């Protein structure tokens, strides 16, 4: 009855004898469903386990399991396995020492957590990305800026923050509706991303505002690089298009803040870039200003 119960579980149960060499003493059928291999082929020791673990996880898993076996301790790990057909699955693997009769063994279970991992990744993406454009949101941009500033301090580099938004975007929402406004924002996001390309990172903090991070700049050339990027972005924001039968013309303004010349703290850089953006908008449409 116990064997029937165990073999109905969605867990892959295994028992390995810790001899030299280690040998499989039991494998439940679920191991085949999880790994894509016959239950008999599931590895019995740390070294052979490495042959089925994804290369990026291999060293961590093999070393962790070998250490636990040598110390007679429980071992728990989440890692990716590569199935024979090339597919990848995430598994939770937990094992512990037992004695079967007089024979020292290791018993454990294998659980497919691929769906859980996928759900966690979706939640993480939602938490750090703008739902409309798919660009990083304010939280992710702030994290990236903090990292860029820390690296710049260590390397003696400069960082530039550019904030830009559309001139009179509120008129689009008010006259054509939010659906038309969202369509326009998607196109603007695409154009800004193309303008920045690999030179920096683009985010959408909210509304019609976009943020650009230029990291690893030569301090002597940072101002010029930021000005050039602002000019490229303004060009991308100039758009003549038709929304719901109405012809519209767009332009945008850009505010620039530099580290370390304007500020060294990420919060100050963002605040200064926002001040520069406000001054650019006050100067008229399609304008850019440095702090």
PDB file of C-alpha atoms in Angstrom:
ATOM      1  CA  UNK A   1       0.000   0.000   0.000  1.00  0.00           C
ATOM      2  CA  UNK A   2       2.823   2.372   0.843  1.00  0.00           C
ATOM      3  CA  UNK A   3       4.532   1.766  -2.514  1.00  0.00           C
ATOM      4  CA  UNK A   4       1.253   2.338  -4.361  1.00  0.00           C
ATOM      5  CA  UNK A   5       0.754   5.618  -2.508  1.00  0.00           C
ATOM      6  CA  UNK A   6       4.310   6.813  -3.212  1.00  0.00           C
ATOM      7  CA  UNK A   7       4.099   5.974  -6.888  1.00  0.00           C
ATOM      8  CA  UNK A   8       0.910   8.002  -7.320  1.00  0.00           C
ATOM      9  CA  UNK A   9       2.598  11.179  -6.044  1.00  0.00           C
ATOM     10  CA  UNK A  10       3.751  13.885  -8.511  1.00  0.00           C
ATOM     11  CA  UNK A  11       7.115  13.703  -6.735  1.00  0.00           C
ATOM     12  CA  UNK A  12      10.027  11.757  -8.106  1.00  0.00           C
ATOM     13  CA  UNK A  13      11.191   9.716  -5.094  1.00  0.00           C
ATOM     14  CA  UNK A  14      14.661   8.188  -5.125  1.00  0.00           C
ATOM     15  CA  UNK A  15      16.986   6.249  -2.834  1.00  0.00           C
ATOM     16  CA  UNK A  16      20.720   5.970  -3.563  1.00  0.00           C
ATOM     17  CA  UNK A  17      23.192   3.677  -1.837  1.00  0.00           C
ATOM     18  CA  UNK A  18      26.305   5.640  -0.850  1.00  0.00           C
ATOM     19  CA  UNK A  19      28.773   2.960  -1.857  1.00  0.00           C
ATOM     20  CA  UNK A  20      31.682   3.290  -4.283  1.00  0.00           C
ATOM     21  CA  UNK A  21      30.276   3.621  -6.794  1.00  0.00           C
ATOM     22  CA  UNK A  22      26.915   4.947  -5.623  1.00  0.00           C
ATOM     23  CA  UNK A  23      23.995   2.872  -6.842  1.00  0.00           C
ATOM     24  CA  UNK A  24      20.286   3.497  -7.325  1.00  0.00           C
ATOM     25  CA  UNK A  25      18.151   1.509  -4.883  1.00  0.00           C
ATOM     26  CA  UNK A  26      14.753   2.932  -5.793  1.00  0.00           C
ATOM     27  CA  UNK A  27      13.209   5.286  -8.355  1.00  0.00           C
ATOM     28  CA  UNK A  28       9.521   6.218  -8.523  1.00  0.00           C
ATOM     29  CA  UNK A  29       7.871   6.535 -11.955  1.00  0.00           C
ATOM     30  CA  UNK A  30       7.420  10.324 -11.618  1.00  0.00           C
ATOM     31  CA  UNK A  31      11.147  10.814 -12.182  1.00  0.00           C
ATOM     32  CA  UNK A  32      10.686   9.785 -15.798  1.00  0.00           C
ATOM     33  CA  UNK A  33       7.832  12.268 -16.281  1.00  0.00           C
ATOM     34  CA  UNK A  34       9.878  15.069 -14.735  1.00  0.00           C
ATOM     35  CA  UNK A  35      13.264  14.418 -16.328  1.00  0.00           C
ATOM     36  CA  UNK A  36      12.309  12.839 -19.652  1.00  0.00           C
ATOM     37  CA  UNK A  37      14.658   9.974 -18.845  1.00  0.00           C
ATOM     38  CA  UNK A  38      13.889   6.481 -17.707  1.00  0.00           C
ATOM     39  CA  UNK A  39      13.754   6.310 -13.923  1.00  0.00           C
ATOM     40  CA  UNK A  40      16.701   3.897 -13.951  1.00  0.00           C
ATOM     41  CA  UNK A  41      18.853   6.519 -15.689  1.00  0.00           C
ATOM     42  CA  UNK A  42      18.436   9.208 -13.033  1.00  0.00           C
ATOM     43  CA  UNK A  43      21.923   9.870 -11.545  1.00  0.00           C
ATOM     44  CA  UNK A  44      22.895   8.268  -8.267  1.00  0.00           C
ATOM     45  CA  UNK A  45      25.715  10.635  -7.163  1.00  0.00           C
ATOM     46  CA  UNK A  46      26.799  14.264  -7.372  1.00  0.00           C
ATOM     47  CA  UNK A  47      29.221  13.821 -10.271  1.00  0.00           C
ATOM     48  CA  UNK A  48      26.740  12.037 -12.530  1.00  0.00           C
ATOM     49  CA  UNK A  49      24.011  14.519 -11.551  1.00  0.00           C
ATOM     50  CA  UNK A  50      26.130  17.167 -13.259  1.00  0.00           C
ATOM     51  CA  UNK A  51      25.508  15.485 -16.612  1.00  0.00           C
ATOM     52  CA  UNK A  52      21.800  16.395 -16.510  1.00  0.00           C
ATOM     53  CA  UNK A  53      21.993  19.809 -14.823  1.00  0.00           C
ATOM     54  CA  UNK A  54      21.952  22.954 -16.940  1.00  0.00           C
ATOM     55  CA  UNK A  55      25.527  24.272 -17.433  1.00  0.00           C
ATOM     56  CA  UNK A  56      24.713  27.565 -15.678  1.00  0.00           C
ATOM     57  CA  UNK A  57      23.617  25.709 -12.530  1.00  0.00           C
ATOM     58  CA  UNK A  58      26.005  22.753 -12.667  1.00  0.00           C
ATOM     59  CA  UNK A  59      28.873  23.887 -10.431  1.00  0.00           C
ATOM     60  CA  UNK A  60      26.556  25.185  -7.710  1.00  0.00           C
ATOM     61  CA  UNK A  61      24.468  22.016  -7.596  1.00  0.00           C
ATOM     62  CA  UNK A  62      27.252  19.451  -7.881  1.00  0.00           C
ATOM     63  CA  UNK A  63      29.455  21.146  -5.275  1.00  0.00           C
ATOM     64  CA  UNK A  64      26.526  21.685  -2.906  1.00  0.00           C
ATOM     65  CA  UNK A  65      25.375  18.080  -3.095  1.00  0.00           C
ATOM     66  CA  UNK A  66      28.906  16.663  -2.762  1.00  0.00           C
ATOM     67  CA  UNK A  67      29.501  18.788   0.333  1.00  0.00           C
ATOM     68  CA  UNK A  68      26.182  17.691   1.890  1.00  0.00           C
ATOM     69  CA  UNK A  69      26.884  14.009   1.215  1.00  0.00           C
ATOM     70  CA  UNK A  70      30.356  14.251   2.754  1.00  0.00           C
ATOM     71  CA  UNK A  71      28.967  15.997   5.849  1.00  0.00           C
ATOM     72  CA  UNK A  72      25.910  13.760   6.140  1.00  0.00           C
ATOM     73  CA  UNK A  73      23.584  16.755   5.861  1.00  0.00           C
ATOM     74  CA  UNK A  74      20.306  17.588   4.130  1.00  0.00           C
ATOM     75  CA  UNK A  75      20.647  19.259   0.741  1.00  0.00           C
ATOM     76  CA  UNK A  76      18.021  21.404  -0.971  1.00  0.00           C
ATOM     77  CA  UNK A  77      18.412  23.113  -4.336  1.00  0.00           C
ATOM     78  CA  UNK A  78      16.372  24.524  -7.201  1.00  0.00           C
ATOM     79  CA  UNK A  79      18.045  24.123 -10.560  1.00  0.00           C
ATOM     80  CA  UNK A  80      17.429  23.511 -14.225  1.00  0.00           C
ATOM     81  CA  UNK A  81      17.756  20.125 -15.869  1.00  0.00           C
ATOM     82  CA  UNK A  82      18.192  19.556 -19.588  1.00  0.00           C
ATOM     83  CA  UNK A  83      15.937  16.847 -20.946  1.00  0.00           C
ATOM     84  CA  UNK A  84      17.105  14.492 -23.710  1.00  0.00           C
ATOM     85  CA  UNK A  85      14.957  16.376 -26.234  1.00  0.00           C
ATOM     86  CA  UNK A  86      16.729  19.640 -25.342  1.00  0.00           C
ATOM     87  CA  UNK A  87      13.871  20.998 -23.232  1.00  0.00           C
ATOM     88  CA  UNK A  88      14.680  22.692 -19.928  1.00  0.00           C
ATOM     89  CA  UNK A  89      12.764  22.198 -16.676  1.00  0.00           C
ATOM     90  CA  UNK A  90      13.183  23.710 -13.229  1.00  0.00           C
ATOM     91  CA  UNK A  91      13.189  21.200 -10.372  1.00  0.00           C
ATOM     92  CA  UNK A  92      13.264  21.325  -6.602  1.00  0.00           C
ATOM     93  CA  UNK A  93      15.574  18.588  -5.343  1.00  0.00           C
ATOM     94  CA  UNK A  94      15.849  17.743  -1.645  1.00  0.00           C
ATOM     95  CA  UNK A  95      17.724  14.780  -0.169  1.00  0.00           C
ATOM     96  CA  UNK A  96      18.936  13.599   3.229  1.00  0.00           C
ATOM     97  CA  UNK A  97      20.909  10.681   4.698  1.00  0.00           C
ATOM     98  CA  UNK A  98      19.084   7.500   5.735  1.00  0.00           C
ATOM     99  CA  UNK A  99      20.039   3.958   6.628  1.00  0.00           C
ATOM    100  CA  UNK A 100      18.331   1.106   4.813  1.00  0.00           C
ATOM    101  CA  UNK A 101      19.050  -2.004   6.836  1.00  0.00           C
ATOM    102  CA  UNK A 102      22.734  -1.523   7.566  1.00  0.00           C
ATOM    103  CA  UNK A 103      23.434   0.265   4.297  1.00  0.00           C
ATOM    104  CA  UNK A 104      24.060   4.064   4.324  1.00  0.00           C
ATOM    105  CA  UNK A 105      21.848   5.650   1.707  1.00  0.00           C
ATOM    106  CA  UNK A 106      20.531   8.972   0.594  1.00  0.00           C
ATOM    107  CA  UNK A 107      16.814   9.464   0.043  1.00  0.00           C
ATOM    108  CA  UNK A 108      15.260  12.420  -1.750  1.00  0.00           C
ATOM    109  CA  UNK A 109      12.524  13.777  -3.931  1.00  0.00           C
ATOM    110  CA  UNK A 110      12.379  15.677  -7.186  1.00  0.00           C
ATOM    111  CA  UNK A 111       9.538  18.135  -7.905  1.00  0.00           C
ATOM    112  CA  UNK A 112       8.895  19.930 -11.197  1.00  0.00           C
ATOM    113  CA  UNK A 113       8.607  23.663 -10.346  1.00  0.00           C
ATOM    114  CA  UNK A 114       8.802  24.993 -13.913  1.00  0.00           C
ATOM    115  CA  UNK A 115       5.306  26.500 -13.750  1.00  0.00           C
ATOM    116  CA  UNK A 116       6.090  28.168 -10.424  1.00  0.00           C
ATOM    117  CA  UNK A 117       9.279  29.655 -11.826  1.00  0.00           C
ATOM    118  CA  UNK A 118       7.455  30.954 -14.892  1.00  0.00           C
ATOM    119  CA  UNK A 119       4.832  32.590 -12.668  1.00  0.00           C
ATOM    120  CA  UNK A 120       7.536  34.198 -10.520  1.00  0.00           C
ATOM    121  CA  UNK A 121       9.266  35.541 -13.625  1.00  0.00           C
ATOM    122  CA  UNK A 122       5.983  36.992 -14.904  1.00  0.00           C
ATOM    123  CA  UNK A 123       5.346  38.676 -11.565  1.00  0.00           C
ATOM    124  CA  UNK A 124       8.887  40.039 -11.475  1.00  0.00           C
ATOM    125  CA  UNK A 125       8.482  41.385 -15.001  1.00  0.00           C
ATOM    126  CA  UNK A 126       5.182  43.060 -14.111  1.00  0.00           C
ATOM    127  CA  UNK A 127       6.739  44.603 -11.003  1.00  0.00           C
ATOM    128  CA  UNK A 128       9.615  46.148 -12.954  1.00  0.00           C
ATOM    129  CA  UNK A 129       8.109  46.949 -16.368  1.00  0.00           C
ATOM    130  CA  UNK A 130       5.542  49.343 -17.735  1.00  0.00           C
ATOM    131  CA  UNK A 131       2.434  47.347 -18.745  1.00  0.00           C
ATOM    132  CA  UNK A 132       1.740  49.463 -21.851  1.00  0.00           C
ATOM    133  CA  UNK A 133       5.143  49.723 -23.529  1.00  0.00           C
ATOM    134  CA  UNK A 134       7.027  46.859 -21.878  1.00  0.00           C
ATOM    135  CA  UNK A 135       9.846  49.262 -21.023  1.00  0.00           C
ATOM    136  CA  UNK A 136      11.415  49.280 -17.550  1.00  0.00           C
ATOM    137  CA  UNK A 137       9.327  51.283 -15.087  1.00  0.00           C
ATOM    138  CA  UNK A 138      10.396  53.888 -12.532  1.00  0.00           C
ATOM    139  CA  UNK A 139      11.475  51.311  -9.934  1.00  0.00           C
ATOM    140  CA  UNK A 140      13.710  49.426 -12.357  1.00  0.00           C
ATOM    141  CA  UNK A 141      15.165  52.651 -13.756  1.00  0.00           C
ATOM    142  CA  UNK A 142      16.060  53.803 -10.246  1.00  0.00           C
ATOM    143  CA  UNK A 143      17.755  50.455  -9.546  1.00  0.00           C
ATOM    144  CA  UNK A 144      19.711  50.679 -12.814  1.00  0.00           C
ATOM    145  CA  UNK A 145      20.680  54.281 -12.054  1.00  0.00           C
ATOM    146  CA  UNK A 146      21.927  53.340  -8.574  1.00  0.00           C
ATOM    147  CA  UNK A 147      24.058  50.578 -10.077  1.00  0.00           C
ATOM    148  CA  UNK A 148      25.389  52.882 -12.819  1.00  0.00           C
ATOM    149  CA  UNK A 149      26.342  55.581 -10.291  1.00  0.00           C
ATOM    150  CA  UNK A 150      28.096  53.038  -8.044  1.00  0.00           C
ATOM    151  CA  UNK A 151      30.085  51.697 -10.978  1.00  0.00           C
ATOM    152  CA  UNK A 152      30.908  55.211 -12.155  1.00  0.00           C
ATOM    153  CA  UNK A 153      32.297  56.126  -8.743  1.00  0.00           C
ATOM    154  CA  UNK A 154      34.521  53.067  -8.766  1.00  0.00           C
ATOM    155  CA  UNK A 155      35.715  53.539 -12.356  1.00  0.00           C
ATOM    156  CA  UNK A 156      35.854  57.326 -12.500  1.00  0.00           C
ATOM    157  CA  UNK A 157      33.217  57.430 -15.244  1.00  0.00           C
ATOM    158  CA  UNK A 158      30.303  59.789 -15.768  1.00  0.00           C
ATOM    159  CA  UNK A 159      26.567  59.098 -15.999  1.00  0.00           C
ATOM    160  CA  UNK A 160      23.855  61.112 -17.742  1.00  0.00           C
ATOM    161  CA  UNK A 161      20.132  61.081 -16.990  1.00  0.00           C
ATOM    162  CA  UNK A 162      17.721  62.423 -19.602  1.00  0.00           C
ATOM    163  CA  UNK A 163      14.037  62.952 -18.867  1.00  0.00           C
ATOM    164  CA  UNK A 164      11.754  63.722 -21.788  1.00  0.00           C
ATOM    165  CA  UNK A 165       8.048  64.057 -22.388  1.00  0.00           C
ATOM    166  CA  UNK A 166       5.697  65.010 -25.179  1.00  0.00           C
ATOM    167  CA  UNK A 167       4.681  68.621 -25.559  1.00  0.00           C
ATOM    168  CA  UNK A 168       0.952  69.118 -24.901  1.00  0.00           C
ATOM    169  CA  UNK A 169       0.229  65.388 -24.709  1.00  0.00           C
ATOM    170  CA  UNK A 170      -2.770  66.125 -22.512  1.00  0.00           C
ATOM    171  CA  UNK A 171      -4.527  67.572 -25.566  1.00  0.00           C
ATOM    172  CA  UNK A 172      -4.367  64.180 -27.290  1.00  0.00           C
ATOM    173  CA  UNK A 173      -6.006  62.388 -24.365  1.00  0.00           C
ATOM    174  CA  UNK A 174      -8.589  65.113 -23.897  1.00  0.00           C
ATOM    175  CA  UNK A 175      -9.579  65.385 -27.558  1.00  0.00           C
ATOM    176  CA  UNK A 176      -9.104  61.831 -28.872  1.00  0.00           C
ATOM    177  CA  UNK A 177      -9.349  59.709 -25.732  1.00  0.00           C
ATOM    178  CA  UNK A 178      -6.948  57.561 -23.756  1.00  0.00           C
ATOM    179  CA  UNK A 179      -6.972  54.692 -26.262  1.00  0.00           C
ATOM    180  CA  UNK A 180      -5.600  57.032 -28.935  1.00  0.00           C
ATOM    181  CA  UNK A 181      -3.120  58.383 -26.392  1.00  0.00           C
ATOM    182  CA  UNK A 182      -1.902  54.865 -25.624  1.00  0.00           C
ATOM    183  CA  UNK A 183      -1.441  54.180 -29.341  1.00  0.00           C
ATOM    184  CA  UNK A 184       0.662  57.308 -29.644  1.00  0.00           C
ATOM    185  CA  UNK A 185       2.732  56.406 -26.568  1.00  0.00           C
ATOM    186  CA  UNK A 186       3.502  52.975 -28.003  1.00  0.00           C
ATOM    187  CA  UNK A 187       4.813  54.552 -31.187  1.00  0.00           C
ATOM    188  CA  UNK A 188       6.810  57.145 -29.263  1.00  0.00           C
ATOM    189  CA  UNK A 189       8.327  54.439 -27.046  1.00  0.00           C
ATOM    190  CA  UNK A 190       9.392  52.504 -30.133  1.00  0.00           C
ATOM    191  CA  UNK A 191      10.961  55.581 -31.717  1.00  0.00           C
ATOM    192  CA  UNK A 192      12.860  56.554 -28.556  1.00  0.00           C
ATOM    193  CA  UNK A 193      14.158  53.006 -28.121  1.00  0.00           C
ATOM    194  CA  UNK A 194      15.401  53.031 -31.722  1.00  0.00           C
ATOM    195  CA  UNK A 195      17.060  56.420 -31.245  1.00  0.00           C
ATOM    196  CA  UNK A 196      18.875  55.324 -28.085  1.00  0.00           C
ATOM    197  CA  UNK A 197      19.621  51.787 -29.347  1.00  0.00           C
ATOM    198  CA  UNK A 198      22.637  50.269 -27.547  1.00  0.00           C
ATOM    199  CA  UNK A 199      23.962  53.611 -26.312  1.00  0.00           C
ATOM    200  CA  UNK A 200      21.790  53.608 -23.204  1.00  0.00           C
ATOM    201  CA  UNK A 201      18.722  52.308 -21.398  1.00  0.00           C
ATOM    202  CA  UNK A 202      15.165  53.617 -21.851  1.00  0.00           C
ATOM    203  CA  UNK A 203      12.375  53.513 -19.259  1.00  0.00           C
ATOM    204  CA  UNK A 204       8.861  54.855 -18.894  1.00  0.00           C
ATOM    205  CA  UNK A 205       8.417  56.237 -15.356  1.00  0.00           C
ATOM    206  CA  UNK A 206       4.790  57.080 -16.088  1.00  0.00           C
ATOM    207  CA  UNK A 207       2.389  59.138 -18.174  1.00  0.00           C
ATOM    208  CA  UNK A 208       4.060  60.592 -21.249  1.00  0.00           C
ATOM    209  CA  UNK A 209       7.471  60.811 -19.544  1.00  0.00           C
ATOM    210  CA  UNK A 210      10.408  58.703 -20.645  1.00  0.00           C
ATOM    211  CA  UNK A 211      13.802  58.359 -18.958  1.00  0.00           C
ATOM    212  CA  UNK A 212      17.144  57.584 -20.569  1.00  0.00           C
ATOM    213  CA  UNK A 213      20.284  56.415 -18.781  1.00  0.00           C
ATOM    214  CA  UNK A 214      23.726  56.824 -20.354  1.00  0.00           C
ATOM    215  CA  UNK A 215      26.349  55.023 -18.290  1.00  0.00           C
ATOM    216  CA  UNK A 216      30.113  54.540 -18.517  1.00  0.00           C
ATOM    217  CA  UNK A 217      30.725  57.932 -20.161  1.00  0.00           C
ATOM    218  CA  UNK A 218      34.087  59.651 -20.407  1.00  0.00           C
ATOM    219  CA  UNK A 219      33.759  62.606 -17.993  1.00  0.00           C
ATOM    220  CA  UNK A 220      35.374  64.931 -20.532  1.00  0.00           C
ATOM    221  CA  UNK A 221      32.809  63.955 -23.168  1.00  0.00           C
ATOM    222  CA  UNK A 222      29.713  63.415 -21.014  1.00  0.00           C
ATOM    223  CA  UNK A 223      28.069  66.773 -21.707  1.00  0.00           C
ATOM    224  CA  UNK A 224      28.530  66.448 -25.448  1.00  0.00           C
ATOM    225  CA  UNK A 225      27.281  62.849 -25.437  1.00  0.00           C
ATOM    226  CA  UNK A 226      24.184  63.827 -23.461  1.00  0.00           C
ATOM    227  CA  UNK A 227      23.475  66.770 -25.777  1.00  0.00           C
ATOM    228  CA  UNK A 228      23.809  64.559 -28.852  1.00  0.00           C
ATOM    229  CA  UNK A 229      21.462  61.962 -27.371  1.00  0.00           C
ATOM    230  CA  UNK A 230      18.927  64.634 -26.405  1.00  0.00           C
ATOM    231  CA  UNK A 231      18.982  65.940 -29.973  1.00  0.00           C
ATOM    232  CA  UNK A 232      18.417  62.425 -31.335  1.00  0.00           C
ATOM    233  CA  UNK A 233      15.538  61.842 -28.945  1.00  0.00           C
ATOM    234  CA  UNK A 234      13.897  65.150 -29.852  1.00  0.00           C
ATOM    235  CA  UNK A 235      14.126  64.160 -33.500  1.00  0.00           C
ATOM    236  CA  UNK A 236      12.422  60.862 -32.652  1.00  0.00           C
ATOM    237  CA  UNK A 237       9.647  62.728 -30.863  1.00  0.00           C
ATOM    238  CA  UNK A 238       8.834  64.799 -33.947  1.00  0.00           C
ATOM    239  CA  UNK A 239       6.021  62.816 -35.474  1.00  0.00           C
ATOM    240  CA  UNK A 240       3.303  63.540 -37.996  1.00  0.00           C
ATOM    241  CA  UNK A 241       0.622  60.884 -37.924  1.00  0.00           C
ATOM    242  CA  UNK A 242      -3.098  60.229 -37.996  1.00  0.00           C
ATOM    243  CA  UNK A 243      -5.052  59.051 -34.986  1.00  0.00           C
ATOM    244  CA  UNK A 244      -8.745  58.226 -35.353  1.00  0.00           C
ATOM    245  CA  UNK A 245      -8.921  60.295 -38.507  1.00  0.00           C
ATOM    246  CA  UNK A 246      -7.226  63.298 -36.930  1.00  0.00           C
ATOM    247  CA  UNK A 247      -3.821  64.445 -38.110  1.00  0.00           C
ATOM    248  CA  UNK A 248      -1.490  65.222 -35.213  1.00  0.00           C
ATOM    249  CA  UNK A 249       1.988  66.634 -34.858  1.00  0.00           C
ATOM    250  CA  UNK A 250       4.125  65.787 -31.865  1.00  0.00           C
ATOM    251  CA  UNK A 251       7.339  67.107 -30.380  1.00  0.00           C
ATOM    252  CA  UNK A 252       9.053  66.701 -27.046  1.00  0.00           C
ATOM    253  CA  UNK A 253      11.312  68.383 -24.524  1.00  0.00           C
ATOM    254  CA  UNK A 254      14.354  66.950 -22.755  1.00  0.00           C
ATOM    255  CA  UNK A 255      16.044  67.723 -19.429  1.00  0.00           C
ATOM    256  CA  UNK A 256      19.602  66.563 -18.712  1.00  0.00           C
ATOM    257  CA  UNK A 257      21.484  65.917 -15.480  1.00  0.00           C
ATOM    258  CA  UNK A 258      25.056  64.653 -15.195  1.00  0.00           C
ATOM    259  CA  UNK A 259      26.972  62.711 -12.580  1.00  0.00           C
ATOM    260  CA  UNK A 260      29.306  63.720 -11.013  1.00  0.00           C
ATOM    261  CA  UNK A 261      29.213  67.336 -12.249  1.00  0.00           C
ATOM    262  CA  UNK A 262      25.568  68.024 -11.291  1.00  0.00           C
ATOM    263  CA  UNK A 263      25.039  65.490  -8.523  1.00  0.00           C
ATOM    264  CA  UNK A 264      26.326  62.182  -7.188  1.00  0.00           C
ATOM    265  CA  UNK A 265      23.168  60.765  -5.628  1.00  0.00           C
ATOM    266  CA  UNK A 266      20.643  59.069  -7.928  1.00  0.00           C
ATOM    267  CA  UNK A 267      17.720  60.891  -6.315  1.00  0.00           C
ATOM    268  CA  UNK A 268      19.421  64.239  -6.912  1.00  0.00           C
ATOM    269  CA  UNK A 269      20.215  63.332 -10.511  1.00  0.00           C
ATOM    270  CA  UNK A 270      16.562  62.570 -11.180  1.00  0.00           C
ATOM    271  CA  UNK A 271      15.417  65.716  -9.425  1.00  0.00           C
ATOM    272  CA  UNK A 272      17.878  67.865 -11.373  1.00  0.00           C
ATOM    273  CA  UNK A 273      16.880  66.261 -14.677  1.00  0.00           C
ATOM    274  CA  UNK A 274      13.254  67.000 -13.838  1.00  0.00           C
ATOM    275  CA  UNK A 275      14.139  70.632 -13.111  1.00  0.00           C
ATOM    276  CA  UNK A 276      15.965  70.870 -16.438  1.00  0.00           C
ATOM    277  CA  UNK A 277      12.951  69.336 -18.203  1.00  0.00           C
ATOM    278  CA  UNK A 278      10.680  71.930 -16.617  1.00  0.00           C
ATOM    279  CA  UNK A 279      12.960  74.691 -17.871  1.00  0.00           C
ATOM    280  CA  UNK A 280      13.034  73.154 -21.345  1.00  0.00           C
ATOM    281  CA  UNK A 281       9.243  73.063 -21.518  1.00  0.00           C
ATOM    282  CA  UNK A 282       9.055  76.660 -20.273  1.00  0.00           C
ATOM    283  CA  UNK A 283      11.413  77.671 -23.101  1.00  0.00           C
ATOM    284  CA  UNK A 284       8.927  76.404 -25.693  1.00  0.00           C
ATOM    285  CA  UNK A 285       8.176  73.253 -27.695  1.00  0.00           C
ATOM    286  CA  UNK A 286      10.900  70.918 -28.913  1.00  0.00           C
ATOM    287  CA  UNK A 287      13.611  72.146 -26.527  1.00  0.00           C
ATOM    288  CA  UNK A 288      16.383  70.680 -24.389  1.00  0.00           C
ATOM    289  CA  UNK A 289      18.149  72.019 -21.308  1.00  0.00           C
ATOM    290  CA  UNK A 290      20.973  70.896 -19.058  1.00  0.00           C
ATOM    291  CA  UNK A 291      20.652  71.385 -15.309  1.00  0.00           C
TER     292      UNK A 291
END
